[in-house]
XYZ file of C-alpha atoms in Angstrom:
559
model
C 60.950 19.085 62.753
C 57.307 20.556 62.011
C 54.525 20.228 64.223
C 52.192 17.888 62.572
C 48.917 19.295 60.974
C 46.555 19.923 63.612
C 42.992 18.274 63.764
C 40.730 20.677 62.665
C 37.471 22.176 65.570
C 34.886 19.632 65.570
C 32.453 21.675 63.363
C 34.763 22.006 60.160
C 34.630 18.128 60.328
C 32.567 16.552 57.065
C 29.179 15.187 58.783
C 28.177 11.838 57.804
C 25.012 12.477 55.497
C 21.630 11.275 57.184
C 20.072 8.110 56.438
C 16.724 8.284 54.828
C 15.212 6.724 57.597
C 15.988 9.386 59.884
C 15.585 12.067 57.688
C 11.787 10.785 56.775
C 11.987 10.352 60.908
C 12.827 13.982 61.636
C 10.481 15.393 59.110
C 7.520 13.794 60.616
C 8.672 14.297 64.468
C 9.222 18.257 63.038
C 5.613 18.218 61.436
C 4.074 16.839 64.337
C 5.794 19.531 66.670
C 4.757 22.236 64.571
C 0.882 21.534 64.174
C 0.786 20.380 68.167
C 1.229 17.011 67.887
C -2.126 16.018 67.355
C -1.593 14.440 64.182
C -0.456 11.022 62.823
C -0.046 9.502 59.749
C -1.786 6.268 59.393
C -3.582 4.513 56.428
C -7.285 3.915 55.760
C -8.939 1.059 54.931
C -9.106 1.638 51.109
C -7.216 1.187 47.584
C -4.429 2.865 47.226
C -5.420 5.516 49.745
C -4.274 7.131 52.944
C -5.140 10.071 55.197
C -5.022 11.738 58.408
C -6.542 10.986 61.541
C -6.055 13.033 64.312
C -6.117 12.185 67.988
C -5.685 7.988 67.103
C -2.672 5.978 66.982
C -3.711 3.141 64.270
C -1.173 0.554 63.382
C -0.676 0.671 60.020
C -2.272 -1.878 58.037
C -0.803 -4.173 55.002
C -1.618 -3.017 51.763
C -5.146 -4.097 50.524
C -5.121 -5.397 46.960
C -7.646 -3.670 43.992
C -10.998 -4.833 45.479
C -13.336 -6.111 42.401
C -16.513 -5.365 44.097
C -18.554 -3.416 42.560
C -21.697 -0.592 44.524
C -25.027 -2.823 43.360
C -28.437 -0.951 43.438
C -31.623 -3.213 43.310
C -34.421 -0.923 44.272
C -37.431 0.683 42.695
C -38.736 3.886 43.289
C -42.113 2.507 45.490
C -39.368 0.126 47.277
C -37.481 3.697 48.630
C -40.799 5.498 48.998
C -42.100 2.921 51.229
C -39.162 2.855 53.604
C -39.626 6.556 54.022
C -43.362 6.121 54.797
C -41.744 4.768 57.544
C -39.511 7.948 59.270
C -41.006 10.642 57.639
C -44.756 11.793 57.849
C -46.861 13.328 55.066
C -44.234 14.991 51.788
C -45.531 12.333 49.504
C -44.688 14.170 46.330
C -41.615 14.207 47.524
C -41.030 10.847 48.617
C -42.105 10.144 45.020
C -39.909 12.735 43.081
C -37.097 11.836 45.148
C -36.882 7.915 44.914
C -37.863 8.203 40.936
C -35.000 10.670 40.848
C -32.449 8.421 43.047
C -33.511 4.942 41.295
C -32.976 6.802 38.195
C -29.396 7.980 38.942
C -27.968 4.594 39.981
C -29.550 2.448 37.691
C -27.965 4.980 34.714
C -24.534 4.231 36.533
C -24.914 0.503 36.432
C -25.526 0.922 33.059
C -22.605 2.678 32.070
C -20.263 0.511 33.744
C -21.770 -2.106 32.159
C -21.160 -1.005 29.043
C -17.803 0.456 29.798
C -16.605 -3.182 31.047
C -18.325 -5.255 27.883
C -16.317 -5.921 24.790
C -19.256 -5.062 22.607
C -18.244 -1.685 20.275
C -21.365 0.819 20.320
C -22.235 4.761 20.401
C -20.970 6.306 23.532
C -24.150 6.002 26.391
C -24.843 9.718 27.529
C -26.145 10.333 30.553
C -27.667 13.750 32.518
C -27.226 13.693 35.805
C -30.229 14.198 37.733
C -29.008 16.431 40.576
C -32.035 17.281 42.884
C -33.373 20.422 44.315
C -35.243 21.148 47.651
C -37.292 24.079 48.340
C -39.132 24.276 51.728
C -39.710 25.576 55.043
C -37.210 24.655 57.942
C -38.285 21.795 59.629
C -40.255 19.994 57.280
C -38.007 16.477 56.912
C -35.660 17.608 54.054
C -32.482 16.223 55.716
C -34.335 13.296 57.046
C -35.369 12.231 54.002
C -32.045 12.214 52.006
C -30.274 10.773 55.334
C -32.648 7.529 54.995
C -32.376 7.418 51.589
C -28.687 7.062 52.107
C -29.345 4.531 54.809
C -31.362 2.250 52.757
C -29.435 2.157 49.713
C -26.019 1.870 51.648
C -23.804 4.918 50.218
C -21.879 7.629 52.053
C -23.554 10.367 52.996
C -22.280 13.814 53.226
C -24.463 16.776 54.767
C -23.027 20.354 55.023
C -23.980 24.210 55.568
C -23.752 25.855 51.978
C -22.914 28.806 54.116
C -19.349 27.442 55.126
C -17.755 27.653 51.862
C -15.662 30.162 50.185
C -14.423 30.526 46.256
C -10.902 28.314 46.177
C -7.925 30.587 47.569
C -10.065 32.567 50.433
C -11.113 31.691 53.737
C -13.442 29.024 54.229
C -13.693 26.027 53.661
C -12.989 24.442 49.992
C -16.039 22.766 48.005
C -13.528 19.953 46.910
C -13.303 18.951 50.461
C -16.867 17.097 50.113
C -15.430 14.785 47.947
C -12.743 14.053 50.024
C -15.171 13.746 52.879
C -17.026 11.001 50.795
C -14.136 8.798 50.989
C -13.353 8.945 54.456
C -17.476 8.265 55.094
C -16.469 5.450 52.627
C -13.853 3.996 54.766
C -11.108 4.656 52.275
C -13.283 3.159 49.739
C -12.753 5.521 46.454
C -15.292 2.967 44.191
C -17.974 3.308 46.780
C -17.056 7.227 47.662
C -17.747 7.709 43.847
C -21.144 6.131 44.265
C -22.341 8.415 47.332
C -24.826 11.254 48.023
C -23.640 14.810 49.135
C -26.236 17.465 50.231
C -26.115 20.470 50.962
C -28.189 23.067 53.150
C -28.944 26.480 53.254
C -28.286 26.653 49.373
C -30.328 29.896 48.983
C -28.013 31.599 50.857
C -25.576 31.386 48.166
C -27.900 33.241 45.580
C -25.978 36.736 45.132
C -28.318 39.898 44.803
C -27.623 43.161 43.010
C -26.537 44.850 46.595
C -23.605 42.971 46.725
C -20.433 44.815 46.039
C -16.847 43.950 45.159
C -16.044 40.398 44.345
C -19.084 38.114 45.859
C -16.398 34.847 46.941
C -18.858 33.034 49.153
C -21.943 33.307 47.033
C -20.934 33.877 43.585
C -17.747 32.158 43.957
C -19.261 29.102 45.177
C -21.797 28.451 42.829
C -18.749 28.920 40.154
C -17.149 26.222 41.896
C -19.713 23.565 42.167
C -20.323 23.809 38.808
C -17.590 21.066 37.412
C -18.448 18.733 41.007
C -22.413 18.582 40.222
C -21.311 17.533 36.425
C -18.039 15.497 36.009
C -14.779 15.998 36.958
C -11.945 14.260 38.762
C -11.003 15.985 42.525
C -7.324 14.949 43.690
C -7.729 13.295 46.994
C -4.581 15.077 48.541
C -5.363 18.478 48.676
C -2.926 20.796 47.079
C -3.567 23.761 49.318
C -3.114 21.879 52.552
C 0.258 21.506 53.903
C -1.002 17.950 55.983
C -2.488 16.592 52.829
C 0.840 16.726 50.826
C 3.031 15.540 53.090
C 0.619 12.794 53.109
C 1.205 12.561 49.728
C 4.398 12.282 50.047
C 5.123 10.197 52.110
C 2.470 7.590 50.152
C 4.672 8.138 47.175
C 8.097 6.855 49.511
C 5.922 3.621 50.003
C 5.005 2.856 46.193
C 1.711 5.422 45.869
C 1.694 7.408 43.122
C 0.279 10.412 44.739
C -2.145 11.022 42.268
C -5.743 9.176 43.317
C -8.605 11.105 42.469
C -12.267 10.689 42.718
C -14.485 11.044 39.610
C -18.061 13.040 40.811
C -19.905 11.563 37.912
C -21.513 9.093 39.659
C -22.273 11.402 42.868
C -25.872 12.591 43.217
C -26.020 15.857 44.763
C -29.035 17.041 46.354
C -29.206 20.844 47.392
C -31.983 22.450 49.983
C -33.249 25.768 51.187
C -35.997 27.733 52.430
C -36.275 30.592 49.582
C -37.720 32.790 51.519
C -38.639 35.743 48.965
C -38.874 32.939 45.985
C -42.414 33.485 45.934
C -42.335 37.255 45.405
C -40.438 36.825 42.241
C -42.774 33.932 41.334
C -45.970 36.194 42.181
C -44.474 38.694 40.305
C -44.205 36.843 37.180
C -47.251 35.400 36.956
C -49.177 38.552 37.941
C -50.901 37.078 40.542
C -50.970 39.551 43.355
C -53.502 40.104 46.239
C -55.488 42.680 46.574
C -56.748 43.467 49.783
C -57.048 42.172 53.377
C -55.522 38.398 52.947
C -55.109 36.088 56.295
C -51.757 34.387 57.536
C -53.194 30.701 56.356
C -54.164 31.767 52.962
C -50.909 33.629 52.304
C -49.169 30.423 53.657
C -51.328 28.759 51.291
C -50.455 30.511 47.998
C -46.994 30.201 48.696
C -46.911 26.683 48.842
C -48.544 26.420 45.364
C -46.150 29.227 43.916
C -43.084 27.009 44.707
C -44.585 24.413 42.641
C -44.475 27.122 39.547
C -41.209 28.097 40.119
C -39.266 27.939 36.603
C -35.518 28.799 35.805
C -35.895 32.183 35.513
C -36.949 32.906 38.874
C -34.159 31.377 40.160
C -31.965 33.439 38.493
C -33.856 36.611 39.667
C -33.263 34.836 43.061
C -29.359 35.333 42.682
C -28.424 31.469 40.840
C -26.230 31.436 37.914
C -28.049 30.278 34.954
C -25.594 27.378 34.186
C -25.731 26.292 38.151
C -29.393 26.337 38.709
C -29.314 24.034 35.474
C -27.496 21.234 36.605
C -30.388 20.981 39.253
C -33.152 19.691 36.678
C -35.188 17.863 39.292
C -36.797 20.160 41.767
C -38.860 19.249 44.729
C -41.707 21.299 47.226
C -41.776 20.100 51.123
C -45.028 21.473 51.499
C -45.217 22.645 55.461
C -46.565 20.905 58.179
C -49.933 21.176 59.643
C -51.052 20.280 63.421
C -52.533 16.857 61.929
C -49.217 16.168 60.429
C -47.292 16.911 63.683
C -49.769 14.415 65.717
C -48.632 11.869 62.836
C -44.989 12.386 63.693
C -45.853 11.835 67.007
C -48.082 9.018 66.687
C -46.678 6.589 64.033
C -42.994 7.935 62.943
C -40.552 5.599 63.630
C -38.453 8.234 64.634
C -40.944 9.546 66.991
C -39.850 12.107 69.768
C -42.262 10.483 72.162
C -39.648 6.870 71.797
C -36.869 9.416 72.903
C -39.025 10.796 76.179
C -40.006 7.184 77.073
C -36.590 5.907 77.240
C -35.356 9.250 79.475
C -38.380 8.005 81.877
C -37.557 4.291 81.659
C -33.781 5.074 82.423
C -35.069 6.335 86.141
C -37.851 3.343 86.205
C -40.152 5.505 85.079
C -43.038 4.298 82.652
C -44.470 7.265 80.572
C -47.524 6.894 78.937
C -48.568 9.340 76.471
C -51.960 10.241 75.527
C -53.567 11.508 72.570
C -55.212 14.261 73.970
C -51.695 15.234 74.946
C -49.994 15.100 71.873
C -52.434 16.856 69.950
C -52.079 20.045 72.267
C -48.707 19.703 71.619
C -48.831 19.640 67.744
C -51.000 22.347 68.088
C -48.874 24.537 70.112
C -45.592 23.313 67.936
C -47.391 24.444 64.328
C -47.811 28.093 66.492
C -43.753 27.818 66.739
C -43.354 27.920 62.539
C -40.394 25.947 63.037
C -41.447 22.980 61.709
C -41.280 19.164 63.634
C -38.294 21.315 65.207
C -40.952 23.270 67.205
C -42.272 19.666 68.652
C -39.378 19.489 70.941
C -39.511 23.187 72.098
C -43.135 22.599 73.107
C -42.146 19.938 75.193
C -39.452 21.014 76.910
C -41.362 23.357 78.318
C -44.100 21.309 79.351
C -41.874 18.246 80.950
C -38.712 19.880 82.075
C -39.838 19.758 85.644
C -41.355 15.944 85.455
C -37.679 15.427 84.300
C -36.398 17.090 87.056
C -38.576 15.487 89.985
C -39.899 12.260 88.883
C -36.000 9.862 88.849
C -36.688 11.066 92.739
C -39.998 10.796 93.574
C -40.173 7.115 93.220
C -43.647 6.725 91.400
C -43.286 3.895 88.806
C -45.968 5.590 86.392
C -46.425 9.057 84.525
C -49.586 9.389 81.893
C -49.055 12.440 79.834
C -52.460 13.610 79.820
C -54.154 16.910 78.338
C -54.383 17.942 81.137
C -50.555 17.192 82.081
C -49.867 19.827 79.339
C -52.468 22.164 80.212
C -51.765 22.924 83.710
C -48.218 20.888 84.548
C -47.827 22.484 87.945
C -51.194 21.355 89.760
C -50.321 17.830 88.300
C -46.847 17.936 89.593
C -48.323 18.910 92.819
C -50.735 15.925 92.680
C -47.601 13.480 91.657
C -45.644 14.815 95.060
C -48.825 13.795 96.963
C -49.204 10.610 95.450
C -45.478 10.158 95.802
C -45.658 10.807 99.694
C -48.952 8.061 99.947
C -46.794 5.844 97.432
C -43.610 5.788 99.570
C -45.882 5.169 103.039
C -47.344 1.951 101.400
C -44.297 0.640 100.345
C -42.628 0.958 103.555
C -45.325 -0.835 105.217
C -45.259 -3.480 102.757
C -41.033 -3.255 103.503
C -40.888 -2.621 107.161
C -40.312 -6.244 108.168
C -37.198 -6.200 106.015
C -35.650 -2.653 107.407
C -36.406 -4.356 111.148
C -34.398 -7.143 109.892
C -31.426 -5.471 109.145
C -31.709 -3.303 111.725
C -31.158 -6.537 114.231
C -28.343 -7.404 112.009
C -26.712 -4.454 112.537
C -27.140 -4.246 116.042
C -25.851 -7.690 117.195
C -22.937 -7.080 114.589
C -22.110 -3.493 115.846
C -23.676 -2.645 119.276
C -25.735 0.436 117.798
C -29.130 1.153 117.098
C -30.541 2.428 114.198
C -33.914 4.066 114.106
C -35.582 4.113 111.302
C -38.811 6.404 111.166
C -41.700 5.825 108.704
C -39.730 8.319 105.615
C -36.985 6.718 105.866
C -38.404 3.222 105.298
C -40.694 4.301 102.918
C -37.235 6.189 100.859
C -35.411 2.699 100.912
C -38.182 0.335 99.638
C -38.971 3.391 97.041
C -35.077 3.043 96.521
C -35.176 -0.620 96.326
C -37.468 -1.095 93.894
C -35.878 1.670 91.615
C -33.038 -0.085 91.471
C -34.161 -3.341 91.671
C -32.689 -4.678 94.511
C -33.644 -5.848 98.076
C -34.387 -4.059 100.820
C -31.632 -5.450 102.895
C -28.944 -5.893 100.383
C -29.621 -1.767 99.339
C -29.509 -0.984 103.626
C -25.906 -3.455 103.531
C -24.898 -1.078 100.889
C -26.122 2.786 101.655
C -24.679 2.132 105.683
C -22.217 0.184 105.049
C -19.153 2.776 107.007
C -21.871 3.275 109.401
C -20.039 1.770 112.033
C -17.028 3.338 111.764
C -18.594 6.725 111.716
C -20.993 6.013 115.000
C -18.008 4.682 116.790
C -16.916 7.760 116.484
C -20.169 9.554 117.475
C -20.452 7.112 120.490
C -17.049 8.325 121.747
C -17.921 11.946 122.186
C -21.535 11.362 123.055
C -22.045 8.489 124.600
C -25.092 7.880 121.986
C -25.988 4.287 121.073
C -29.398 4.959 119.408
C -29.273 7.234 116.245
C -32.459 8.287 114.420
C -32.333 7.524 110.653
C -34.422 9.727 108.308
C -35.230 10.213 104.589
C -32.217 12.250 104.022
C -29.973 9.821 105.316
C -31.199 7.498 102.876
C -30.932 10.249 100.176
C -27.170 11.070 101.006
C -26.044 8.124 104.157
C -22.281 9.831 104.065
C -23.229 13.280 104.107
C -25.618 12.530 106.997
C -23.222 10.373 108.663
C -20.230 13.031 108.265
C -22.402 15.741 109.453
C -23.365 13.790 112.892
C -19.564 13.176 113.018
C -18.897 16.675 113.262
C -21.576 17.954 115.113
C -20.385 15.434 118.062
C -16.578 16.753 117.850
C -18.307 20.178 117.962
C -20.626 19.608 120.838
C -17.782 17.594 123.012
C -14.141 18.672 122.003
C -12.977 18.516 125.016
C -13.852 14.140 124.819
C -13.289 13.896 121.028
C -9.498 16.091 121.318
C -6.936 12.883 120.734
C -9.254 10.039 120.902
C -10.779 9.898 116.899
C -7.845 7.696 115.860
C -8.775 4.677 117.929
C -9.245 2.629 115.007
C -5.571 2.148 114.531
C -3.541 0.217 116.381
C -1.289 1.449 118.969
C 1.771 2.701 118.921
C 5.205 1.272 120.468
C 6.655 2.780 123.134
C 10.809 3.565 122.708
C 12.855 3.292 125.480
């Protein structure tokens, strides 16, 4: 008789095929592994849209339904220009340009989708977009004012560097992207993403010049690129040259997406700045309007200004634009620079003021600042020196205040005016504020002495040790106190509070009862405390050797 057939090895067995549970559950433990496990897949708050947020574990939300709210845009151009009045100083042609331009935009998209949703049958409604422009020096509120403008009007916002982009298929980052960045500044929300404002900075530095060889893919390339995004087209919001966007995708698609959202940029206003540094060469060129002779700094600053405002298409091109980009940028706008006046004026009445920012760094120590006028005029003087714009406001004081910052949370003084002369000569006024600090602290320790006595009593009777404290050290804790707002003796309670336990110690090796307290005990109690500590066992080891533990009970004896 035959030996029956025997079982075949364990891996020529047929493997039960994988649900599709745990294949999907694989796939994404394998994707996570392989781009470090930072990233998981949840879903945004939008319609019919997911992406990927790294670093957050998000439960995954039910699926909204088509939301039929509609972006609504009630405002006229003086209702936007005012609220800028309000943030950014001086730049009133801009102001103006800018809110005609934005009221314009919106208020030609309500109108479309108007007629798009009525019934009525009519010619086709055409409409430019009026994509903006903005040529001026760095500094001068270009970013500020789009950024409110956003605010107000309640869009997304997108800002980026011009110079980070590359032509689709090199390094760098992909124009498209903006887009996609609209929607997740949206919330998910692809109606209100297609309603939003993208600028971007440093545009001149895309302009490509005759000196550039071989093919010019962050320039060049870039400009080619915006082209269809500052018109009309439709940008997929899975990217199809990231690996984490279509796996996205696809797994959307395995819960009833279709995979194929997209964003439509008609109804996105894109605003572009730069300085143009060189713009007015071409534009003096042109116009034949060359000086002759000695000129100074201000008037050359001057003409420049006014040779912006004459800057036509052509020039542009000269500059390095393509003809058909520069020409979906019809509306074009001059910062004009900032003067010393207009600095003050920052200073003085911007909401946004740099001196709000300084006067809550003061009041977070207890410190009240007061600034002057005297003061911030030096300053605006010294930042239009910088040529840097409001930017050179903070660099002027820094300098002047970085050693108030340093010394004032510690001297105690409840008051700092900012004073001309403050910003003239900051070191003799510094000394003066350590003098009055040292007459400041002596008052207030006579005014607190009663208290420190009290809980000096308290701690005597409750520990059998006194503590000593001399006139800096009283006048530290009711400086202390009041900084803090708290009283005397509750602040003492807390500071010595393993006082006793340390002492006990001390009195061991020393014998001491009586232990001086000064202003850098008050300053740092366990450092001091720690360093009499030692200082004992060093002075006395042969009475501190075996007898620090006395604190804990004692042991059994074993028979």
């Amino acid at each position: 008789m035959s030996d029956p057939t025997p079982e075949p090895p364990e891996s020529d067995k047929p493997k039960t095929p994988a649900s599709p549970e745990e294949v999907t559950r694989k796939l994404e433990d394998f994707i996570k592994n392989t781009l470090g496990g930072q990233v998981l897949f949840t879903r945004i708050d939008g319609p019919g849209a997911r992406r990927l947020q790294e670093n957050e574990e998000t439960p995954e939300p039910p699926a909204r339904e088509e939301s039929s709210e509609t972006f609504e845009f009630n405002y006229r151009p003086a209702d936007i220009k005012a609220h800028l009045d309000r943030y950014v100083i001086h730049q009133d042609e801009a102001k103006k340009v800018l809110a005609t331009a934005v009221c314009d935009h919106y208020h030609h998209a309500r109108m479309l989708r108007e007629h798009r949703e009525s019934d009525t049958l009519g010619p086709r409604l055409e409409f430019s977009k009026q994509n903006v422009i903005i040529i001026g020096p760095t500094g001068v509120g270009k970013t500020y004012l789009v950024k409110h403008i956003a605010d107000l009007i309640g869009v997304p916002f997108v800002k980026a560097d011009a110079t980070k982009f590359s032509e689709t298929g090199y390094v760098g980052g992909d124009v498209d992207d903006l887009v996609r960045d609209l929607v997740a500044k949206a919330g998910g929300d692809i109606e209100l993403a297609e309603h939003g404002i993208i600028y971007l900075d440093e545009i001149d530095k895309l302009s490509s010049g005759p000196e550039r060889l071989g093919r010019d893919v962050s320039g060049r390339g870039v400009q080619t690129a915006l082209l269809k995004l500052m018109e009309e087209t439709e940008v997929p919001l899975y990217a199809p040259n990231d690996i984490r966007s279509q796996m996205q995708m696809m797994f959307d698609t395995r819960k009833g997406r279709t995979g194929r959202e997209v964003v439509n940029t008609r109804n996105i206003l894109f605003i572009v700045s730069g300085a143009f540094s060189g713009l007015e060469k071409l534009i003096e060129k042109r116009t034949n309007r060359k000086s002759i002779g000695f000129v100074s700094s201000d008037t050359k600053g001057t003409a420049a200004e006014h040779l912006f405002r004459e800057a036509r298409t052509k020039d542009f091109i000269d500059f390095g634009f393509e003809a058909e980009f520069i020409g979906r940028l019809p509306v074009r706008v001059v910062c004009d620079p900032l003067s010393a006046d207009d600095m003050f004026q920052i200073m003085k009445n911007s909401e946004g003021s740099l001196i709000r920012q300084y006067e809550r760094e003061f009041a977070a120590y207890g410190v009240k600042a007061i600034f002057e006028d005297d003061a911030l005029r030096e300053i605006a003087s010294r930042a239009e020196e910088e040529k840097t714009g409001a930017r050179g406001l903070v660099t002027a004081w820094e300098k002047v205040l970085r050693d108030f910052k340093f010394e004032m949370p510690s001297l105690g003084l409840p008051e700092l005016t900012v004073s001309g002369e403050l910003v003239k000569n900051p070191e003799q006024v510094l000394a003066r504020c350590r003098n009055d600090a040292a007459s400041f602290v002596n008052e207030l320790g006579t005014a607190h002495a009663g208290e420190v006595r009290a809980f000096v009593e308290r701690f005597q009777r409750e520990h059998g040790f006194t503590l000593e404290f001399d006139s800096s050290a009283i006048g530290a804790i009711a400086a202390r106190a009041q900084r803090e707002g708290m009283a005397v003796e509750a602040l003492c309670a807390r500071l010595f509070k393993d006082y006793p336990f340390g002492l006990k110690l001390v009195a061991r090796s020393t014998g001491a009862a009586r232990f001086p307290i000064t202003a850098d005990a008050v300053a740092n109690p366990d450092k001091f405390v720690s360093d009499l500590v030692v200082s004992a066992c060093r002075q006395h080891p042969d009475t501190s050797a075996g007898r620090v533990i006395d604190v804990t009970p004692e042991p059994h004896s074993h028979s």
